[in-house]
Coordinates of C-alpha atoms in Angstrom, one line a residue:
Chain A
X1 CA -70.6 -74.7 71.3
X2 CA -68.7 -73.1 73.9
X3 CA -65.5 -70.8 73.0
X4 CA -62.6 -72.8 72.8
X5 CA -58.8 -72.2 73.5
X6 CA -57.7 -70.8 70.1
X7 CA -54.5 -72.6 67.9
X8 CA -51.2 -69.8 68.0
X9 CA -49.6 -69.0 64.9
X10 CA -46.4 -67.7 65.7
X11 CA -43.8 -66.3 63.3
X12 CA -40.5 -67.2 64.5
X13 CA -37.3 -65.1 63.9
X14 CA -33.8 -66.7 63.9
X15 CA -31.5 -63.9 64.9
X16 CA -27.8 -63.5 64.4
X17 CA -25.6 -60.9 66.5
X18 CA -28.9 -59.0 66.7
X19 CA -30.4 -59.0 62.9
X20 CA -33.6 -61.6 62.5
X21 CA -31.8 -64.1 59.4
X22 CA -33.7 -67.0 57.6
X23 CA -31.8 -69.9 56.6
X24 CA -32.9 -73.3 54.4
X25 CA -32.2 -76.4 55.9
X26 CA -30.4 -74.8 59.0
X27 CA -27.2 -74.0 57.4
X28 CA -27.3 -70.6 54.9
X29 CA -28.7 -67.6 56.1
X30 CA -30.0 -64.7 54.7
X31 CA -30.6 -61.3 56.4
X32 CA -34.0 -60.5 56.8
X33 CA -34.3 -57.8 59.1
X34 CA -34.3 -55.5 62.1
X35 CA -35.9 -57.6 65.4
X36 CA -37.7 -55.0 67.2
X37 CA -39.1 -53.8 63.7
X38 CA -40.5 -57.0 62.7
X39 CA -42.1 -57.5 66.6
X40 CA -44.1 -54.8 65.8
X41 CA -45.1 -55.7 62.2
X42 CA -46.5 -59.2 63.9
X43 CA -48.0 -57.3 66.6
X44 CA -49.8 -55.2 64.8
X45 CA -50.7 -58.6 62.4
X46 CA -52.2 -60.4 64.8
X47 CA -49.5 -63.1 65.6
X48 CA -50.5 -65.0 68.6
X49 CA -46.6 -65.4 70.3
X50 CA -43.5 -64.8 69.1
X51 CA -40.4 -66.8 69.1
X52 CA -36.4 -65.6 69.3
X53 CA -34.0 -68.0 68.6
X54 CA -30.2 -66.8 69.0
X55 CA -28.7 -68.6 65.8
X56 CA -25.4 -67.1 66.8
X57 CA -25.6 -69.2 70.3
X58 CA -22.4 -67.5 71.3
X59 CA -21.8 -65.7 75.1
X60 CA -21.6 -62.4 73.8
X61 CA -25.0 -63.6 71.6
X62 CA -26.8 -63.8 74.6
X63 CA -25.8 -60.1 76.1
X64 CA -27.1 -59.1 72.6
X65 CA -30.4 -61.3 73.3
X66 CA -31.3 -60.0 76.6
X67 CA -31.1 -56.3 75.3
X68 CA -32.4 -57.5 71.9
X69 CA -36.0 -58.7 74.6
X70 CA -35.6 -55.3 76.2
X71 CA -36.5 -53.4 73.7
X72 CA -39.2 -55.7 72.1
X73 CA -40.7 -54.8 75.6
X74 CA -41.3 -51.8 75.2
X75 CA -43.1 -52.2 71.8
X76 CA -45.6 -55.1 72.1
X77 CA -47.6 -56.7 74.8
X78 CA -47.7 -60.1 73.6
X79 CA -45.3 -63.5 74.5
X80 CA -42.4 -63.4 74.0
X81 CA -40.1 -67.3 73.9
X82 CA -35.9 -66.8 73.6
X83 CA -34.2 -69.9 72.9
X84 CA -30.7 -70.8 71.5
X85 CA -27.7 -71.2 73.5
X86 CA -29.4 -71.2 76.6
X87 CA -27.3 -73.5 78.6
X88 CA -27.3 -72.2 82.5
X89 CA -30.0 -71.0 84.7
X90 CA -28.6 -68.1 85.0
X91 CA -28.7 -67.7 81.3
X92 CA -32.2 -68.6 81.5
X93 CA -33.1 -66.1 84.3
X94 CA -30.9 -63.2 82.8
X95 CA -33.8 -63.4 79.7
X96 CA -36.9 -63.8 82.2
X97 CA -35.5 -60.8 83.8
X98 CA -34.7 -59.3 80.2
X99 CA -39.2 -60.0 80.0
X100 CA -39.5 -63.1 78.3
X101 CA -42.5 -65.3 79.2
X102 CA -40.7 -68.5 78.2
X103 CA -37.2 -70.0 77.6
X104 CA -36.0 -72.5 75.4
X105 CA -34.0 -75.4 75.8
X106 CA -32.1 -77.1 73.3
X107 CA -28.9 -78.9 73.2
X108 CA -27.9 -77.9 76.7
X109 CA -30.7 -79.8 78.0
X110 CA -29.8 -82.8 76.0
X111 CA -26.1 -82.8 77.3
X112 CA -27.3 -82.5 81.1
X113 CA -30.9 -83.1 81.6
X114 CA -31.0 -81.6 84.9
X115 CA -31.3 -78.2 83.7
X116 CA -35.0 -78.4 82.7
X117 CA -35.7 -79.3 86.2
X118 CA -33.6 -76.3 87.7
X119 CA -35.2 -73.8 85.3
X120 CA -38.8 -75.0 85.9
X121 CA -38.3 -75.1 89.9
X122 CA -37.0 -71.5 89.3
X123 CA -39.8 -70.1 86.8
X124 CA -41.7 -72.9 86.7
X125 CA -43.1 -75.2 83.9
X126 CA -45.4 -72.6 82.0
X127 CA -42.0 -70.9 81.4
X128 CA -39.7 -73.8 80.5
X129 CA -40.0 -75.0 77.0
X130 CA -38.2 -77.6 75.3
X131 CA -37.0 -77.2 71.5
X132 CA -36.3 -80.6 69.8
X133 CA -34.1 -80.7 66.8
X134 CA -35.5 -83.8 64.8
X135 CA -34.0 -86.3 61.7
X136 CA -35.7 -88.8 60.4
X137 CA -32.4 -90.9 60.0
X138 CA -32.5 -94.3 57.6
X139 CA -29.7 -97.1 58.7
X140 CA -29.7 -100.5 57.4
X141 CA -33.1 -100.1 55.9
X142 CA -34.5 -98.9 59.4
X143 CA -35.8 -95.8 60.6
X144 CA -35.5 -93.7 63.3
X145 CA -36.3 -90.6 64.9
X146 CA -33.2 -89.0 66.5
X147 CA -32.7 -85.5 68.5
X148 CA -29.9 -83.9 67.2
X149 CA -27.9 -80.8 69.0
X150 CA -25.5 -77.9 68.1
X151 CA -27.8 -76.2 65.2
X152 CA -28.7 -79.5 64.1
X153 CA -24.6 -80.6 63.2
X154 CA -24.6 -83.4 65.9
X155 CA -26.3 -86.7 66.5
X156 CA -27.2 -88.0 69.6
X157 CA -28.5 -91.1 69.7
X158 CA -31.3 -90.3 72.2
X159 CA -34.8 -90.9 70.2
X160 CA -37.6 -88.3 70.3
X161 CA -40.2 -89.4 71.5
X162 CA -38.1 -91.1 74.8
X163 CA -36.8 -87.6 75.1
X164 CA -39.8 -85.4 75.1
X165 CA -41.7 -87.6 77.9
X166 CA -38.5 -87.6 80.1
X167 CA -38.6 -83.4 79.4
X168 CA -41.8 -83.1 80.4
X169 CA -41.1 -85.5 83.5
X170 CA -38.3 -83.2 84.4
X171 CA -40.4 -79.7 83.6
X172 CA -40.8 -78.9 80.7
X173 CA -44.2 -77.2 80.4
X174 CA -44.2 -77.4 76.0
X175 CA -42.3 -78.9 73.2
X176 CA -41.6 -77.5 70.2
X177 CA -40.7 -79.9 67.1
X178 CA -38.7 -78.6 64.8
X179 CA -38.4 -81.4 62.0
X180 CA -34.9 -80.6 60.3
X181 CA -36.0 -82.9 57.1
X182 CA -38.4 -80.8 56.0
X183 CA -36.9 -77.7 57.6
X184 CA -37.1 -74.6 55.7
X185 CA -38.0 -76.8 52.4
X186 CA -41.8 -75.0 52.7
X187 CA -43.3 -78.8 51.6
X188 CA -45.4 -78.7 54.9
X189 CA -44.8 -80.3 58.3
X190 CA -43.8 -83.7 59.4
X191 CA -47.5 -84.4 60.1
X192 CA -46.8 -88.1 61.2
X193 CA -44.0 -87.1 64.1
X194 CA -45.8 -84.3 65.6
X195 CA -49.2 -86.4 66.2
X196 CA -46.7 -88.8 67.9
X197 CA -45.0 -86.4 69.8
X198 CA -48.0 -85.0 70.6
X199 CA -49.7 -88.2 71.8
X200 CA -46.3 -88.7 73.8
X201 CA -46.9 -85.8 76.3
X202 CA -49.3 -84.2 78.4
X203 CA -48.3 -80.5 77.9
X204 CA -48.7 -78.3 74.2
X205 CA -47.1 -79.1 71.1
X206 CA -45.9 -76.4 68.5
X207 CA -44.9 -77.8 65.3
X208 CA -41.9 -76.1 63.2
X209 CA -40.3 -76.3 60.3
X210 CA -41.7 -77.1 57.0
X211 CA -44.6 -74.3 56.6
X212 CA -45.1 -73.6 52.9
X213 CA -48.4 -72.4 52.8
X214 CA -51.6 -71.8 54.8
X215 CA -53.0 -75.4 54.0
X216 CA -49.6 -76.7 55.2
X217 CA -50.4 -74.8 58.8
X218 CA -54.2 -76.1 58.1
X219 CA -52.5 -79.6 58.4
X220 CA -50.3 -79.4 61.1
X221 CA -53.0 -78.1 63.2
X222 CA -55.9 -80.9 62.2
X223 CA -54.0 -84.0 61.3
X224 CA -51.5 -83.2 63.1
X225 CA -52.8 -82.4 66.0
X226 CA -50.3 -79.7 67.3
X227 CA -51.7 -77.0 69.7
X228 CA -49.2 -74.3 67.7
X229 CA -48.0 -73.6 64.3
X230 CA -44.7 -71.9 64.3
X231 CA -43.3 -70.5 60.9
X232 CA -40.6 -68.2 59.7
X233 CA -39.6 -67.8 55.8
X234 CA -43.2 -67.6 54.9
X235 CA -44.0 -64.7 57.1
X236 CA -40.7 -62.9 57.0
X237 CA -40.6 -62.9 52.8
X238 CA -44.7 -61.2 53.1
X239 CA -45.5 -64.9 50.9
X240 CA -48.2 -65.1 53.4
X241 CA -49.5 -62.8 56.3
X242 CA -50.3 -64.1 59.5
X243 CA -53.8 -62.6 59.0
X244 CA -54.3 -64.5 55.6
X245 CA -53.0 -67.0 57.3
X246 CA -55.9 -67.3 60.4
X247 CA -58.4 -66.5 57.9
X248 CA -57.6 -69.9 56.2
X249 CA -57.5 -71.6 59.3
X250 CA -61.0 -70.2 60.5
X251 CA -62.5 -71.2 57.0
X252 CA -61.4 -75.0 57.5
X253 CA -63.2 -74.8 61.2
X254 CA -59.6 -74.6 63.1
X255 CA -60.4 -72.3 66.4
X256 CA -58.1 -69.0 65.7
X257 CA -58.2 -65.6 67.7
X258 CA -59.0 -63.2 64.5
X259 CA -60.1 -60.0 67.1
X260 CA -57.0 -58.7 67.8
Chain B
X1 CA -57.4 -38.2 83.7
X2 CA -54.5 -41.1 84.9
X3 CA -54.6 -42.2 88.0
X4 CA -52.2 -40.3 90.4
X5 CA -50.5 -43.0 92.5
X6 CA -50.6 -46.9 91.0
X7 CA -47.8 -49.3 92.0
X8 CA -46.6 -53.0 90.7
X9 CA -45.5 -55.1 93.6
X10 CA -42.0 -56.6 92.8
X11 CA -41.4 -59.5 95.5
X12 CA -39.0 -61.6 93.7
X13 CA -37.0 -62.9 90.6
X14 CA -40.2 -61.5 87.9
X15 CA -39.9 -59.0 85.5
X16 CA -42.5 -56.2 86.0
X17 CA -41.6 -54.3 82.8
X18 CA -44.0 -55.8 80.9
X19 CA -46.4 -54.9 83.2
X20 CA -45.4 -51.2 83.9
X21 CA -45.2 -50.9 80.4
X22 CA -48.5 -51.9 79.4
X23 CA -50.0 -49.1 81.8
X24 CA -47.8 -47.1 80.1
X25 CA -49.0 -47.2 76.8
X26 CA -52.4 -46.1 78.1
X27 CA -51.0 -43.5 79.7
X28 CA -51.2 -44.2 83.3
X29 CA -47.4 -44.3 85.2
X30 CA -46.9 -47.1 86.9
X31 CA -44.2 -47.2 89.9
X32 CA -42.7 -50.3 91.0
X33 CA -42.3 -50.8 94.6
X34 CA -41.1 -53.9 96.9
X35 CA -41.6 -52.6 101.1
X36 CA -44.8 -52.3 103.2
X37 CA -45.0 -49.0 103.5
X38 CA -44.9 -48.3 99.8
X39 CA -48.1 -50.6 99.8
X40 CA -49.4 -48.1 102.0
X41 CA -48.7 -44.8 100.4
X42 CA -50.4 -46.8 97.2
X43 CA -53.8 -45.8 95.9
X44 CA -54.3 -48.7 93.1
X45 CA -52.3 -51.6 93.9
X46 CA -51.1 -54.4 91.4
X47 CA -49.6 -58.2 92.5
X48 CA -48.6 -60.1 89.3
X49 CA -46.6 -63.0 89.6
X50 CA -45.2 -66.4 87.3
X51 CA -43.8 -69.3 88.7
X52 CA -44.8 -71.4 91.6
X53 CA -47.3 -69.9 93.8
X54 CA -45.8 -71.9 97.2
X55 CA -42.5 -69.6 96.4
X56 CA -44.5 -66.6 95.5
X57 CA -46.4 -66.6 98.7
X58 CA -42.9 -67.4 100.7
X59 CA -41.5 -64.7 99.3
X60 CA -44.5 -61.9 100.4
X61 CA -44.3 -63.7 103.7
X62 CA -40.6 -63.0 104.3
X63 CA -40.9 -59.4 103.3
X64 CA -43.7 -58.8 105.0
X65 CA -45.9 -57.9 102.9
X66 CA -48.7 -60.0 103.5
X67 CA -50.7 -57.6 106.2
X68 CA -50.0 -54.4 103.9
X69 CA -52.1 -56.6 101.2
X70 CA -54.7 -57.8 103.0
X71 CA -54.9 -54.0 104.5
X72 CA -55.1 -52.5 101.2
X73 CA -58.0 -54.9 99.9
X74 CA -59.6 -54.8 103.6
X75 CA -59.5 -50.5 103.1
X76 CA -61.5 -51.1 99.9
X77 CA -59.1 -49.8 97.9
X78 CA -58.5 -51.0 94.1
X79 CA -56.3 -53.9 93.9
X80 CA -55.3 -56.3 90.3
X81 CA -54.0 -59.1 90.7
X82 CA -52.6 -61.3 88.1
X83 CA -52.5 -65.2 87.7
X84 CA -50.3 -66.1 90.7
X85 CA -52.1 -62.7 92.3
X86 CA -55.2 -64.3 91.6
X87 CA -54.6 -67.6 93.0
X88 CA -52.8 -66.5 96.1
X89 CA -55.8 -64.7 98.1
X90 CA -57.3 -68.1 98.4
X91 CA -57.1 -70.3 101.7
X92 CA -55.4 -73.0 100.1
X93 CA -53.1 -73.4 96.6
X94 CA -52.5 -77.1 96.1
X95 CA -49.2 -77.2 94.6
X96 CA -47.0 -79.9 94.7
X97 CA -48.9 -80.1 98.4
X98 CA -51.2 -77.5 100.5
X99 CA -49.7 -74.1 101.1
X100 CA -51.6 -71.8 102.9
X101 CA -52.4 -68.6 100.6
X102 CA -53.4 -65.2 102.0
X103 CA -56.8 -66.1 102.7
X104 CA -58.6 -62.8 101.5
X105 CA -61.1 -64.7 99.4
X106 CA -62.6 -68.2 100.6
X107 CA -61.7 -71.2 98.3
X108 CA -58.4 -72.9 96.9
X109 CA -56.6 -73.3 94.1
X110 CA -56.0 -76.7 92.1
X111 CA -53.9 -78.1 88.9
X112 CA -56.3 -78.7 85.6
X113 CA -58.2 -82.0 85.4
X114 CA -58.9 -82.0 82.0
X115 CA -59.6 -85.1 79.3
X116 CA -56.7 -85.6 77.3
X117 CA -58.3 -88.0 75.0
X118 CA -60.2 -84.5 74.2
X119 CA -56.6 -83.3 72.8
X120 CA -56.5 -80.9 76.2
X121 CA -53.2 -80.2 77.8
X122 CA -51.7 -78.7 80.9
X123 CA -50.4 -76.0 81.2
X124 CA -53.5 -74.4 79.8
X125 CA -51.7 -72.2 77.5
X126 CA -52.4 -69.5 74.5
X127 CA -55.7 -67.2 73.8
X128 CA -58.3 -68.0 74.7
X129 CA -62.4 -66.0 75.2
X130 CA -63.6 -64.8 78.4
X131 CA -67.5 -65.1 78.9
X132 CA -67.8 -62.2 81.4
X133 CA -70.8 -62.7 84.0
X134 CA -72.7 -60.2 85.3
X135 CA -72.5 -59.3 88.9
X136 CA -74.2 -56.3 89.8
X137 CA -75.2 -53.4 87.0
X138 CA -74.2 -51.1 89.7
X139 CA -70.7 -51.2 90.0
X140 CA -67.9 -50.9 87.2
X141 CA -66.3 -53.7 86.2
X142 CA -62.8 -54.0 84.1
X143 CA -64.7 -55.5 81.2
X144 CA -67.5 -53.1 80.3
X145 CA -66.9 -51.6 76.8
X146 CA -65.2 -54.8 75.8
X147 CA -66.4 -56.9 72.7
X148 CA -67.8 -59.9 73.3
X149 CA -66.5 -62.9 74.6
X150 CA -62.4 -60.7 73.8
X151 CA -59.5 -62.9 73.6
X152 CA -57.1 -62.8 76.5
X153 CA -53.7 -64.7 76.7
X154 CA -53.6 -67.5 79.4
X155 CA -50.4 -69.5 80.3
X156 CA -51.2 -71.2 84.2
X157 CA -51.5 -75.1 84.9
X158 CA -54.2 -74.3 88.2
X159 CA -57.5 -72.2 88.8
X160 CA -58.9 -71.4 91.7
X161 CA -62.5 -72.1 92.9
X162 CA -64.1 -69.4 95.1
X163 CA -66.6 -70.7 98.0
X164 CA -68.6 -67.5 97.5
X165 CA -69.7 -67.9 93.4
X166 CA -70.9 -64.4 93.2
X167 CA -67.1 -63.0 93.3
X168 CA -66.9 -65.0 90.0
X169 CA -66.1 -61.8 87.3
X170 CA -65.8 -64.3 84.2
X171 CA -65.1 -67.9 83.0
X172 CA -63.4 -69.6 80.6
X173 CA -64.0 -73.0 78.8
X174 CA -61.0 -75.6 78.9
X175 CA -63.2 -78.7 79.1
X176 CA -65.2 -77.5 81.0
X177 CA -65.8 -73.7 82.5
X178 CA -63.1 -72.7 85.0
X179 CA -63.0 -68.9 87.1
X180 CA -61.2 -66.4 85.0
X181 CA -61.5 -63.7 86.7
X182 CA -63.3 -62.3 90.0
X183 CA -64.3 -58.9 91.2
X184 CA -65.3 -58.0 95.1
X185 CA -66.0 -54.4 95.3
X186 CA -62.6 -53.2 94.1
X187 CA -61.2 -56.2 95.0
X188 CA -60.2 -58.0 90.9
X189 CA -57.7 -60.7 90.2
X190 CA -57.4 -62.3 86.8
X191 CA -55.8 -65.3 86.0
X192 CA -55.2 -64.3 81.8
X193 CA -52.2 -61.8 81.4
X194 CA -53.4 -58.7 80.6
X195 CA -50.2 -56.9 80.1
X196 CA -50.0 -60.0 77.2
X197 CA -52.8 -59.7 75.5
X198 CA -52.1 -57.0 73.3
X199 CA -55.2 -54.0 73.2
X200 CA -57.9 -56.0 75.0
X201 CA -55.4 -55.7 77.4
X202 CA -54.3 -52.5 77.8
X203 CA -58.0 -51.7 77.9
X204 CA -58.6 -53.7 81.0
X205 CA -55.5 -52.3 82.8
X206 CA -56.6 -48.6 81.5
X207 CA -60.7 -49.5 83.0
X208 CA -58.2 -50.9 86.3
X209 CA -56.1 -47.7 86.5
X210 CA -59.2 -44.9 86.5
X211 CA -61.0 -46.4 89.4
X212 CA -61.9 -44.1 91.5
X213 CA -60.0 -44.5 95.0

C-alpha cells in the first residue's frame, strides 16, 4: 500500500492579551501558559500544525497577535493558523506578513461574506480557512444545526452545513468545526456533524472541541471522517501527549506522521 | 562550511522569515533580496512563493526579474524553488485559465483531480511521504542521508507534470502519484515546504545551501 497523506493532530492554544488560556464551554478561562513556550514544547512533540486563536479579539489583541507569530517564528518550522477577530484583509495580511501559513475566519465572515473571497484572491485558498462555531439548538421539538458568532454569545440563524459550502464557494480552502455542545466537556467530538460537514465540502475538515482522550481523536478521525483533529485542554494540562496520542492512532490503522 | 552568498527572492506580499529562518537554524545566513542585480551577485538562489501563481508570475514580470532567473538556472548555478517556485518554471500554470510561466522546464501545471468518494480533498493539505527516485548516482541530490520515504508538509491545490520525466526528483501519493519534487543539474524545486517541515526540513535546505557553486 502506497504512503498516504497523514491525519494532523494539532494542539490549539486560545490566547488572551498574549498568555495561551483554556476555557470550558467557551466562557471561563484559565491561564495556562507562555505562547512561544508552549510552540516549542509541541514542536519538539511532534504536533503536526498549530492553531492561535486571539480569545481577546480586541484591536490592540491583534498588534499583540502579530508579534505574538513573530516570535513563534523564530522557534519552530512548522504551520502556523491565527484566527479570532480577524475581520479585514488587512487584518488578515498584517498576520501573513507576521509568518502565518493560514488565517481564520469567524464571525467577520458570517456578518459580510465577501471577506473570504477578498482574503483567498489575496493569499489564496490554501491560506484561507473558515472556523465555524456550531450548536445543536432544540425548538419546538426540532433540531438544528446553527453557526453562532462573537465567542459563541450570538445566534445567527444561518445553518452549517448551507454555510460551509457557500465558504468554500467563496474561498475558503478548510473548515474547522468547532462543536460548542460538547466544547471543552472532553466527552469526544460531535462525530455525526463533522461526517456531514465533511461530506458537505470539497476541501479538509478539522474537527474541534470535545477531545477527551486519544480514542475520542481515534473517532473523530475514522467515523468521523475529519482530515484533522484539533485539541486544546488535553494537551495543554500533559493528560495526554501528542506523541501518546499518534501512537494510539497508528495502533487503530489511522495514517499518522510519527518520524518527526 | 556555510555557504558564502545564498539569497530568498521577495517579489511580493509573502513573508520570507520563515524561510530565512530555517537556513538559519542550520547555520547558513540567508539574505533577502527583491532587484535583478541582487539575482546576479547571488551564488545559491531561493524563489518560494504562496498564493496564486498567475499573480506570482505578474509580479516577477513587473520587476523584472524573470531574465535574472532564467540566467541564474541557464549559468548552472544552484537554484530552490518552493511550491509556487516549483510550478512557475513550467510553460503553462492552469489557474483559473492558462498563464504563461517562465518556461525553464517543459510541462504545465494543473488543479488535483482526485476521487472524493475516496475521502480526498483539495487543497492537498498536511504531511505527507516523499518516495524519492533515483536519477543519476552521480550527482547530489537534496535528499541523500534522509530516512526513508521522510514526511514533508504540503499545502498546494495544483502539481505540475514535467514533459521530460527524468527531471522527476520524487513523488508523492494523493490518489494517485503526483511530482514532488525535481532536480536538473542544480536546477531543484519542491512543491512541500521545507522551511515547514520541521528537521527533515532544515536538512534539505542545509544539503541545498552547501552545494558547491
Amino acid at each position: 500500500m502506497p504512503a498516504l497523506l497523514t491525519k494532523r493532530i494539532i494542539p490549539c492554544l486560545d490566547v488572551d492579551r498574549g498568555r495561551v488560556v483554556k476555557g470550558v464551554k467557551f466562557f471561563d478561562h484559565i491561564d495556562a501558559g507562555d505562547p512561544v513556550e508552549q510552540a516549542a514544547f509541541y514542536d519538539a512533540e511532534g504536533a503536526d500544525e498549530l492553531v492561535f486563536y486571539d480569545i481577546s479579539a480586541s484591536h490592540e489583541g491583534r498588534g499583540i497577535m502579530a508579534d505574538l507569530v513573530r516570535r513563534v517564528v523564530e522557534v519552530v518550522s512548522m504551520p502556523l493558523t491565527v484566527g479570532g477577530g480577524i475581520r479585514t484583509l488587512e487584518d488578515a495580511t498584517r498576520l501573513i506578513q507576521a509568518g502565518a501559513e493560514k488565517v481564520s475566519l469567524n464571525s467577520a465572515a458570517v456578518k459580510r461574506p465577501e471577506l473570504i473571497a477578498e482574503i483567498s484572491r489575496a493569499f489564496g485558498t490554501c491560506a484561507t480557512v473558515l472556523g465555524v462555531d456550531a450548536n445543536r439548538v432544540i425548538e419546538a421539538g426540532h433540531e438544528r444545526w446553527e453557526v453562532f458568532i462573537n465567542g459563541g454569545r450570538t445566534p445567527t440563524g444561518v445553518l452549517v452545513l448551507d454555510w460551509v459550502r457557500r465558504a468554500v464557494e467563496l474561498g475558503a480552502g478548510e473548515i474547522v468545526l468547532n462543536v460548542m455542545n460538547v466544547d471543552g466537556m472532553k466527552q469526544g467530538y460531535d462525530l455525526e456533524m463533522t461526517r456531514a460537514v465533511g461530506s458537505s465540502v470539497t476541501v479538509p475538515v478539522v474537527a474541534s472541541g470535545g477531545a477527551g482522550s486519544p480514542q475520542d481523536i481515534a473517532a473523530v478521525l475514522s467515523v468521523g471522517s475529519a482530515d484533522a483533529a484539533l485539541a486544546a485542554s488535553i494537551f495543554h494540562f500533559r493528560t495526554h501527549s501528542v506523541a501518546e496520542v499518534k501512537r494510539h492512532l497508528r495502533d487503530c490503522q489511522i495514517p499518522v506522521r510519527l518520524d518527526a | 562550511m556555510p555557504a558564502a552568498n545564498l539569497a530568498i527572492l521577495n517579489y511580493g506580499l509573502a513573508n520570507l522569515r520563515s524561510v530565512q529562518r530555517a537556513f538559519e537554524r542550520v547555520h547558513v545566513p540567508a539574505r533577502i533580496i527583491t532587484t535583478p542585480d541582487e539575482i546576479d551577485a547571488t551564488d545559491h538562489l531561493v524563489l518560494p512563493g504562496v498564493g496564486a501563481v498567475a499573480d506570482a508570475i505578474a509580479h516577477i514580470r513587473s520587476a523584472s526579474l524573470d531574465e535574472p532567473i532564467r540566467r541564474h538556472i541557464t549559468r548552472g548555478r544552484p537554484f530552490l524553488g518552493i511550491c509556487l517556485g516549483l510550478q512557475m518554471l513550467f510553460e503553462t500554470c492552469h489557474e483559473g485559465g492558462a498563464h504563461q510561466g517562465l518556461g525553464v522546464l517543459r510541462g504545465d501545471c494543473v488543479r488535483f483531480d482526485v476521487d472524493v468518494r475516496l475521502g480526498l480533498k483539495v487543497p492537498h493539505m498536511g504531511w505527507n511521504s516523499l518516495d524519492i527516485q533515483t536519477i543519476n548516482q552521480k550527482i547530489p541530490t537534496l535528499f541523500d542521508a534522509l530516512p526513508n520515504s521522510p514526511h514533508v508538509y504540503f499545502v498546494h491545490s495544483y502539481h505540475v507534470r514535467p514533459t521530460d520525466t527524468s527531471v522527476i526528483a520524487a513523488t508523492t501519493h494523493y490518489g494517485e502519484p503526483f511530482v514532488s519534487a525535481i532536480q536538473r543539474d542544480n536546477l531543484f524545486a519542491v512543491q512541500f515546504h521545507p522551511e515547514k517541515s520541521q528537521a527533515i526540513g532544515r536538512q534539505i535546505l542545509a544539503r541545498f545551501a552547501h552545494l558547491p557553486s
